[in-house]
Short mmCIF file of N, CA and C in Angstrom, two decimals:
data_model
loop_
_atom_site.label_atom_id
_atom_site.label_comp_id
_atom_site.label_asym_id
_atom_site.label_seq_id
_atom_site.Cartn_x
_atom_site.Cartn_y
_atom_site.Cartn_z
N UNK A 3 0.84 -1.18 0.00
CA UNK A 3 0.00 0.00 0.00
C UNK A 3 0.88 1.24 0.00
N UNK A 4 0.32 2.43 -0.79
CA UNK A 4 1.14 3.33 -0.67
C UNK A 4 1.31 3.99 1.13
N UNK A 5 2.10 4.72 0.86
CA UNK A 5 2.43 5.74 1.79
C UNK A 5 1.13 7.18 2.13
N UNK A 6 0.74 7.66 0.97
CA UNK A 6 -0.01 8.48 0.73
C UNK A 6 -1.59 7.68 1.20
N UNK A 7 -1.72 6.99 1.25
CA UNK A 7 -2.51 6.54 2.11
C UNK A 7 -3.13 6.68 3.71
N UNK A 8 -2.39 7.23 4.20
CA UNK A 8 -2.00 7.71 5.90
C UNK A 8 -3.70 8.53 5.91
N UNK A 9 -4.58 7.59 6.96
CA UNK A 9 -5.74 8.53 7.15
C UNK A 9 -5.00 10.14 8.32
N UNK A 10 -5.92 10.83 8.11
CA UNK A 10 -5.79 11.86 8.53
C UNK A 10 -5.94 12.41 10.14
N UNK A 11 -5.12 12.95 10.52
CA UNK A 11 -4.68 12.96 11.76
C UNK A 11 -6.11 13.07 12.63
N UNK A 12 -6.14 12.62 13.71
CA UNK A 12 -7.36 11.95 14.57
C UNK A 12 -7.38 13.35 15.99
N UNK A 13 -6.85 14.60 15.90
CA UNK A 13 -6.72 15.96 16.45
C UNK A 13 -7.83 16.48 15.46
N UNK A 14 -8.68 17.43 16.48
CA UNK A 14 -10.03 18.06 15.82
C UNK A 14 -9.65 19.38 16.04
N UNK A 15 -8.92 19.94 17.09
CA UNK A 15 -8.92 21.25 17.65
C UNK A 15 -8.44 22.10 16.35
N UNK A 16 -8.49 23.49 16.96
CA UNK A 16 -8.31 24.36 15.72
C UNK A 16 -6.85 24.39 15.54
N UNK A 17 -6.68 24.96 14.35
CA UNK A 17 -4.67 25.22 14.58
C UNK A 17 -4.34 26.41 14.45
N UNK A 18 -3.69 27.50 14.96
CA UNK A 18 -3.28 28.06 14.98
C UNK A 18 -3.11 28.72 13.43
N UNK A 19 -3.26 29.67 13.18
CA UNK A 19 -2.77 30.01 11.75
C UNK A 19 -1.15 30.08 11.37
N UNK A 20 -0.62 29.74 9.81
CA UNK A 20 0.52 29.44 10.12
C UNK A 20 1.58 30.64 10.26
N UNK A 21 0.92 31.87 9.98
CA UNK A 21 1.42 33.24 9.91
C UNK A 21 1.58 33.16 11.24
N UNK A 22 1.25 33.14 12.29
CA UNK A 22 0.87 33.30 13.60
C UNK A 22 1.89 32.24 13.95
N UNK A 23 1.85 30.87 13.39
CA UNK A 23 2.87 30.08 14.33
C UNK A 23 4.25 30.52 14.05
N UNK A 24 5.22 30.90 12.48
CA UNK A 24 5.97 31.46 12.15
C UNK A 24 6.42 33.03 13.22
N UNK A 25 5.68 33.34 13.29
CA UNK A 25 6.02 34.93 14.03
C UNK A 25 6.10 34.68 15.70
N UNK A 26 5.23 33.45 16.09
CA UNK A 26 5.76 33.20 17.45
C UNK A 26 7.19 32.23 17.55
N UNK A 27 7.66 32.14 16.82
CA UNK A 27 8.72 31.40 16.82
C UNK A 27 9.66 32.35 16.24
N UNK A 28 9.69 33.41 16.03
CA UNK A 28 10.94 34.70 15.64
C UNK A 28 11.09 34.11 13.93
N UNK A 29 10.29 33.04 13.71
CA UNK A 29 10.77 33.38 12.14
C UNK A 29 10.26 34.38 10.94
N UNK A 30 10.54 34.29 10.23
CA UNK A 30 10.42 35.41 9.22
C UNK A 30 9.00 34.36 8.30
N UNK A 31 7.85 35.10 7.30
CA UNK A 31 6.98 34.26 7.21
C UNK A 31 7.15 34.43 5.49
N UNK A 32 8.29 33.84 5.08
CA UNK A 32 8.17 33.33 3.85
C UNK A 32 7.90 32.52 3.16
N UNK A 33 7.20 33.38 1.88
CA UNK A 33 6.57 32.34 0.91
C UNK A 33 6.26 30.89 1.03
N UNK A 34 7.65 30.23 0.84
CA UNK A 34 7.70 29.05 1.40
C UNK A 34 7.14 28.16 2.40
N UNK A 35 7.97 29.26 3.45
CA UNK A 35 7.44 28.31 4.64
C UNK A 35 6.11 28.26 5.18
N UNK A 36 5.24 29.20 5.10
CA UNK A 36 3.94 29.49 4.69
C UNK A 36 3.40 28.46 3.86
N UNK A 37 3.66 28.21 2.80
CA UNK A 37 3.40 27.25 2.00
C UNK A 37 2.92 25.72 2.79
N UNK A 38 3.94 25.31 3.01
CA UNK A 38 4.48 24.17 3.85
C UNK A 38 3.43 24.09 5.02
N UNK A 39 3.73 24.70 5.69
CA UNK A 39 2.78 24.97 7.32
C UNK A 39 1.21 24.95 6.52
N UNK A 40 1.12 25.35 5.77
CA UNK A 40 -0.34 25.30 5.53
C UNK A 40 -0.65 23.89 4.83
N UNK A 41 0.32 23.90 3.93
CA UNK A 41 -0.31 22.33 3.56
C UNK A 41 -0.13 20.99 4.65
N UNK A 42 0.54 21.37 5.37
CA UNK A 42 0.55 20.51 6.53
C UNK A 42 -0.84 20.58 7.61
N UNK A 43 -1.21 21.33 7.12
CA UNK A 43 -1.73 22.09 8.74
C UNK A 43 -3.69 21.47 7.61
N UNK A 44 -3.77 22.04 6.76
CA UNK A 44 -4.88 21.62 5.83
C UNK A 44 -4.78 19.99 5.65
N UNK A 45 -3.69 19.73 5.05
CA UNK A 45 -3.86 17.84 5.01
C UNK A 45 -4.13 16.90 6.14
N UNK A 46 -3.62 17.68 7.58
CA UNK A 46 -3.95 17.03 8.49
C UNK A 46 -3.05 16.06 9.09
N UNK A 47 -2.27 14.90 8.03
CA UNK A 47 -2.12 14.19 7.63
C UNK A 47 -0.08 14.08 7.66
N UNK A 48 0.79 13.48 8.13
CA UNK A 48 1.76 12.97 8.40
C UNK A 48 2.70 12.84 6.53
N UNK A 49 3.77 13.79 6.24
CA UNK A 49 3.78 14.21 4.90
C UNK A 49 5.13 13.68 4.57
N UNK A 50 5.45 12.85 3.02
CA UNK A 50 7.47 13.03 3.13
C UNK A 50 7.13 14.31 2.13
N UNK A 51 8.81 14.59 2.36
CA UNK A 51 8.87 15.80 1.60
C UNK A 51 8.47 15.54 -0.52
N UNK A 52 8.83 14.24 -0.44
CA UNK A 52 8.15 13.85 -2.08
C UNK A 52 6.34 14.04 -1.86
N UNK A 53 5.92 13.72 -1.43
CA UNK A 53 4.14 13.98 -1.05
C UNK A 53 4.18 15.79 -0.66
N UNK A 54 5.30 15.97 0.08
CA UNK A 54 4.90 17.72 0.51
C UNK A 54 4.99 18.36 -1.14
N UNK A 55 5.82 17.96 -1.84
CA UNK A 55 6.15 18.41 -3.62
C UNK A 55 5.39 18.34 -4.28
N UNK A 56 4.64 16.92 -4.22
CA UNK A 56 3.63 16.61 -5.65
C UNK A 56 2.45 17.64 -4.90
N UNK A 57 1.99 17.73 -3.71
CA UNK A 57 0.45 18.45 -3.46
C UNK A 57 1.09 20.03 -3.84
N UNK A 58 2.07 20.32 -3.83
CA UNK A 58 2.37 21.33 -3.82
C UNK A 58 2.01 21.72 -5.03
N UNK A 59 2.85 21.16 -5.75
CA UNK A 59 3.00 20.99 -7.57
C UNK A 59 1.36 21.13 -8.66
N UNK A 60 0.61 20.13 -7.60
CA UNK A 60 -0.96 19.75 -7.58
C UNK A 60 -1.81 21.13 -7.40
N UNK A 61 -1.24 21.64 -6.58
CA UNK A 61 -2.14 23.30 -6.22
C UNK A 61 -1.17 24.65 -7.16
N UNK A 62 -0.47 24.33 -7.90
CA UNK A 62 -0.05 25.17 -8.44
C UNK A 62 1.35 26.13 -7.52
N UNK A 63 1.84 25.50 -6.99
CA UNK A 63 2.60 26.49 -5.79
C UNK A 63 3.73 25.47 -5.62
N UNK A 64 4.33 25.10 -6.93
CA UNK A 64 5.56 24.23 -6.61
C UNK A 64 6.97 24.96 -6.17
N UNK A 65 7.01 23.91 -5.71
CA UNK A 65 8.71 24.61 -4.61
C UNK A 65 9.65 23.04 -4.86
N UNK A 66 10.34 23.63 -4.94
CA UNK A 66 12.11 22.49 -5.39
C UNK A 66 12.01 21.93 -3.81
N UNK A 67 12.39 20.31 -4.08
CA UNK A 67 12.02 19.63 -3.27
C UNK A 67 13.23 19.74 -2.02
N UNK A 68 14.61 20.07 -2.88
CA UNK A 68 15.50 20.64 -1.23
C UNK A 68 15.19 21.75 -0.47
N UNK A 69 14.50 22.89 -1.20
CA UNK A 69 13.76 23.71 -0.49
C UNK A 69 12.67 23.34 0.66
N UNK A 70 11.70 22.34 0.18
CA UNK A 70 10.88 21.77 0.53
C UNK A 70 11.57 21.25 2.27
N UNK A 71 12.43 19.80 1.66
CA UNK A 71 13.54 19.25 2.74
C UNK A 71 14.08 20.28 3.76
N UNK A 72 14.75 21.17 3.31
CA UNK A 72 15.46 22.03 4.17
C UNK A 72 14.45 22.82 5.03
N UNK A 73 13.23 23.37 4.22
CA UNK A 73 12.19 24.22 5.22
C UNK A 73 11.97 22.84 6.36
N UNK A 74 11.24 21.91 5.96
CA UNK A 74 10.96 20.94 6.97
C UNK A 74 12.35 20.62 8.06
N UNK A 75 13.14 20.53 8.08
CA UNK A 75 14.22 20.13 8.70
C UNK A 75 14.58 21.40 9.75
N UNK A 76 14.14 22.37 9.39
CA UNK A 76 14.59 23.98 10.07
C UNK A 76 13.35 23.82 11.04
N UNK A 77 11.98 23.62 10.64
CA UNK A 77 11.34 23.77 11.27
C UNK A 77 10.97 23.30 12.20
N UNK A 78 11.35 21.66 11.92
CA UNK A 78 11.20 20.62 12.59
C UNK A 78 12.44 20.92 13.72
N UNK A 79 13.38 21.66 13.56
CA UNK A 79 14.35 22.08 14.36
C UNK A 79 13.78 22.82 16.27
N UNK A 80 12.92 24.11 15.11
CA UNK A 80 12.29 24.65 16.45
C UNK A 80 11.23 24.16 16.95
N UNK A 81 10.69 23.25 16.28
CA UNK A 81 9.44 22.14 17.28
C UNK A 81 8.14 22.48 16.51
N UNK A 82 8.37 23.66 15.46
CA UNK A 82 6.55 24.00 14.49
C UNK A 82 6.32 22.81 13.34
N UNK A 83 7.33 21.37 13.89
CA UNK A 83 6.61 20.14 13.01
C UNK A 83 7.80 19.21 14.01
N UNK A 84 7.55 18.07 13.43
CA UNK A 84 7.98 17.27 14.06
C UNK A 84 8.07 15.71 12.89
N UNK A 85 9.09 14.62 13.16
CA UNK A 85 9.95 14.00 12.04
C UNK A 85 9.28 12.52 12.41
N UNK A 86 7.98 11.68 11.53
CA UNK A 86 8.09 10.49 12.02
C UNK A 86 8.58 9.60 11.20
N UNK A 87 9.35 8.58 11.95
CA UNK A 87 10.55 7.56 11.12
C UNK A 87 9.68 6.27 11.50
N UNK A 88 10.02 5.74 10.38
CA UNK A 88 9.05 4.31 9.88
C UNK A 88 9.36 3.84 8.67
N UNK A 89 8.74 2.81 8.23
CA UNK A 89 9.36 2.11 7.15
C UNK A 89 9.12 3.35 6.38
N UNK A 90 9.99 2.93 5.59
CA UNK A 90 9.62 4.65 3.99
C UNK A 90 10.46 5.84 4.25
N UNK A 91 10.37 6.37 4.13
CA UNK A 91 10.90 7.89 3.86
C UNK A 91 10.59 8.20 5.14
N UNK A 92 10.89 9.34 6.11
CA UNK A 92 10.57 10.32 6.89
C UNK A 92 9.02 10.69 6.66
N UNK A 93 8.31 11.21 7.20
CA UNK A 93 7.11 12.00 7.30
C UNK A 93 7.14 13.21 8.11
N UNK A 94 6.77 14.27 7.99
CA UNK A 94 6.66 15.32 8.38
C UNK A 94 5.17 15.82 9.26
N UNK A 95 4.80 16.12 10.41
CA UNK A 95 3.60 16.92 10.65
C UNK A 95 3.72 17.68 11.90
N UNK A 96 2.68 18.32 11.56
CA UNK A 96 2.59 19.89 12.27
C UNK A 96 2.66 19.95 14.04
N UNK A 97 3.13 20.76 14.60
CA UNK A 97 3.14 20.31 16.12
C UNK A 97 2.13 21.08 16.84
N UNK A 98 1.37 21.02 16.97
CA UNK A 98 0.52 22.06 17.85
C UNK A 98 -0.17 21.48 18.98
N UNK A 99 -0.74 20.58 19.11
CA UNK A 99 -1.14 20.00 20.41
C UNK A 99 0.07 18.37 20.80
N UNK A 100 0.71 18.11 21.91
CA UNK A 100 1.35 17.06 22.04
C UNK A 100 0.88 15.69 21.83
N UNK A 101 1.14 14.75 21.13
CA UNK A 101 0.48 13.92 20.57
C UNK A 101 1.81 12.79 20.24
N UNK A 102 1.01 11.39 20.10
CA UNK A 102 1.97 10.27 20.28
C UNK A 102 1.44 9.66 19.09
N UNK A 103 2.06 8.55 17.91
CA UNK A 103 2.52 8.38 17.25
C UNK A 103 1.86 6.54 16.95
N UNK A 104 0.70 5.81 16.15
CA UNK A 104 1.50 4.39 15.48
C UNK A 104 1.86 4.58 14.62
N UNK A 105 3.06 3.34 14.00
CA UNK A 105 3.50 3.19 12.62
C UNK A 105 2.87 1.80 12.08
N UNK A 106 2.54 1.66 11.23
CA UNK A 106 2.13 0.74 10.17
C UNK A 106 3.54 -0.01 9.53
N UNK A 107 4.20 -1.21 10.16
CA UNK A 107 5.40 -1.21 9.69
C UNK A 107 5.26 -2.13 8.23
N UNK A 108 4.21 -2.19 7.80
CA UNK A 108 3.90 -2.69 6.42
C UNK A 108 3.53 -1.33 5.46
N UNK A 109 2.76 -0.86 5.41
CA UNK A 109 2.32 0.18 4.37
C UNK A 109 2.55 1.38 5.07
N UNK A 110 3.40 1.58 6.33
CA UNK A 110 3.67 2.88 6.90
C UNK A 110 2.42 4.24 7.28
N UNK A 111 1.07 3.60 7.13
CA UNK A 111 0.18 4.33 7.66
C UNK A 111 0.45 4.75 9.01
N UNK A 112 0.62 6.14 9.57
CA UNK A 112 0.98 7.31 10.44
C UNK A 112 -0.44 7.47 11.03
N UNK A 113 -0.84 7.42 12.31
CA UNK A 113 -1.60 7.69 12.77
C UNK A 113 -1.25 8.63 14.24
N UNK A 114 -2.02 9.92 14.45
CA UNK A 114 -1.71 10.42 15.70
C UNK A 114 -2.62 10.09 16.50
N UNK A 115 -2.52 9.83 18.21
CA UNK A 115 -3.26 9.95 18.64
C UNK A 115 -2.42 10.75 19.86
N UNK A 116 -3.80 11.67 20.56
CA UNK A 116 -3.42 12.50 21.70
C UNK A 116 -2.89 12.15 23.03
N UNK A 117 -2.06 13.12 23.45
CA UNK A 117 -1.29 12.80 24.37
C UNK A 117 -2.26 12.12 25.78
N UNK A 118 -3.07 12.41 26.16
CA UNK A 118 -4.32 12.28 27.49
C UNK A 118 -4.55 11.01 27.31
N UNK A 119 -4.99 10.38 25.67
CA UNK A 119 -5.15 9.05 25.69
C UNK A 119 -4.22 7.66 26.00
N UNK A 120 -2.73 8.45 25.95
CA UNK A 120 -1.90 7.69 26.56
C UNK A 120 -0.40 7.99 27.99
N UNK A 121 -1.31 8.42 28.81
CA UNK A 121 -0.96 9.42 29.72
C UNK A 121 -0.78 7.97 30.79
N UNK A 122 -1.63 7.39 31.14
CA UNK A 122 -1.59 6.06 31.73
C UNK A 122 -0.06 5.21 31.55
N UNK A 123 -0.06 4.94 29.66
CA UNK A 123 1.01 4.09 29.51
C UNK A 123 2.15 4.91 29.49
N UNK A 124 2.59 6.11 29.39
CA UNK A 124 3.57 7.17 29.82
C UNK A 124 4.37 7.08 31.37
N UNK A 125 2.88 7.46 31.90
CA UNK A 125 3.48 6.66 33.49
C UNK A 125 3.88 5.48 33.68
N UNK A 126 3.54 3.98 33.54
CA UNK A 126 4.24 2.72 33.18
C UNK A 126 5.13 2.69 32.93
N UNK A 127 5.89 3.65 31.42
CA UNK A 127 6.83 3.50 30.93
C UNK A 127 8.34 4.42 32.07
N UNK A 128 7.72 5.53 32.62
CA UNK A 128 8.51 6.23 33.64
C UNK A 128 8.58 5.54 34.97
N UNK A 129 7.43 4.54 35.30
CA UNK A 129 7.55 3.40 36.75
C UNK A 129 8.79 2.48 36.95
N UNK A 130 8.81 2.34 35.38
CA UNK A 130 9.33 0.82 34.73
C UNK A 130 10.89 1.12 34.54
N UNK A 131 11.25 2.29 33.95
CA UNK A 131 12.22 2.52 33.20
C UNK A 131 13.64 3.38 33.90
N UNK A 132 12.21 4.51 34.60
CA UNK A 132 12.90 6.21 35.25
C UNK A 132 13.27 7.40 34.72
N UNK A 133 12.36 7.18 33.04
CA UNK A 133 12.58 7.82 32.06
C UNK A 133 11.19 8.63 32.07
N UNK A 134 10.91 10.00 32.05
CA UNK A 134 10.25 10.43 32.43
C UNK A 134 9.83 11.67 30.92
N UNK A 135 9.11 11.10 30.09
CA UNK A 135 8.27 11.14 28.62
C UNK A 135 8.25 13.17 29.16
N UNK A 136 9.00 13.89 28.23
CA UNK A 136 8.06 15.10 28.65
C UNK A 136 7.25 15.60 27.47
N UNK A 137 6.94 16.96 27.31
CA UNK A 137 6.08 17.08 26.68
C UNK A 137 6.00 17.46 25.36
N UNK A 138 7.75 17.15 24.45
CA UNK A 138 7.77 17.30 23.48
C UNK A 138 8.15 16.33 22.89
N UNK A 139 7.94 15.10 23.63
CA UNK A 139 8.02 13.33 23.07
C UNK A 139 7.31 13.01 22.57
N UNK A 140 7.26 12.04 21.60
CA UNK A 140 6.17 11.24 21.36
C UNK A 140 6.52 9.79 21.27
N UNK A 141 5.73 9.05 21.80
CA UNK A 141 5.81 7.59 21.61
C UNK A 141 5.22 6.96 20.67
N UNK A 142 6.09 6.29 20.13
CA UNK A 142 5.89 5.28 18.43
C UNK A 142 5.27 4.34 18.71
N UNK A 143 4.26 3.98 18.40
CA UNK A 143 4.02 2.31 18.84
C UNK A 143 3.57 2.17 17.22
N UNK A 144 4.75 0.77 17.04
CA UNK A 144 5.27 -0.25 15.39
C UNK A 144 4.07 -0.70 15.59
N UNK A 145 3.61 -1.50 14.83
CA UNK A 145 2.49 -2.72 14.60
C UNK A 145 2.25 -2.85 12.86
N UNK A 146 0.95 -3.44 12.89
CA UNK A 146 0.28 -3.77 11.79
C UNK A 146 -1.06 -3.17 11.69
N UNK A 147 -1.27 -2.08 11.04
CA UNK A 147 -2.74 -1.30 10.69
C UNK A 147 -3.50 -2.41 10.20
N UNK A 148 -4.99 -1.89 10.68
CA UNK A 148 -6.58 -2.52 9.96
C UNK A 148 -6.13 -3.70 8.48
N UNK A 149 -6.06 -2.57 7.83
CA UNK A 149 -5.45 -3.06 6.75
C UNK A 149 -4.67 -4.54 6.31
N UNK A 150 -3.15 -4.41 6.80
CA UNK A 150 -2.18 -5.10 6.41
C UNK A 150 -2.44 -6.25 7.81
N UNK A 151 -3.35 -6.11 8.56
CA UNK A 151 -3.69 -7.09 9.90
C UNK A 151 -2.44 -7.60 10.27
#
């Protein structure tokens, strides 16, 4: 199954506009990165930078894909996205509420779910370990989606 497949992030709340997240973070709100933040922030949805290109490309607003790479990588730097690793390429999505992570280690379907819903197994893992999850972690849990059973 493809990659592009990834249902869409399971967070309802509003997001922040991306002009607004750029300027609270001292960056400058170019073209680009504007770009990016919004198609992230509209898809919902866990992105590689080849998927951030083609939708781009798709809406008329193409940007060179190291541009693409490098905005994501800067941003993902100051915490306004965040990097999930799984079979495939990297994926990219937006950070605004703290939120934890499955991977699909067959067709790499990305699913978020919110931090509250696994606040329980957080503590377990800090009982167990002495590692103490803060609030710009997220926990991966591998498996096998609906799908690929």
């Amino acid at each position: 199954m493809s990659t592009g497949s990834q249902p869409a992030h399971h967070d309802t709340t509003a997001r922040p506009h991306p002009r607004l997240l750029l300027r609270q973070h001292g960056l400058r709100c170019t073209p680009g990165r504007l770009r990016i933040l919004t198609l992230l922030s509209e898809s919902g949805r866990h992105l590689s930078t080849t998927e951030a290109c083609a939708r781009l490309a798709q809406s008329g607003e193409a940007i060179h894909h190291t541009t693409v790479y490098r905005t994501l990588e800067s941003l993902t730097a100051i915490g306004l996205t965040h990097a999930v690793h799984g079979p495939g390429p990297v994926r990219y999505g937006i950070s605004t509420e703290p939120h934890h992570h499955t991977v699909c280690q067959q067709c790499g379907e990305i699913s978020a779910v919110a931090s509250e819903h696994l606040k329980e197994a957080a503590g377990k893992i800090e009982a167990l370990t002495g590692l103490r999850p803060d609030s710009s972690g997220s926990l991966l849990v591998y498996g096998r989606c609906v799908r690929c059973g």
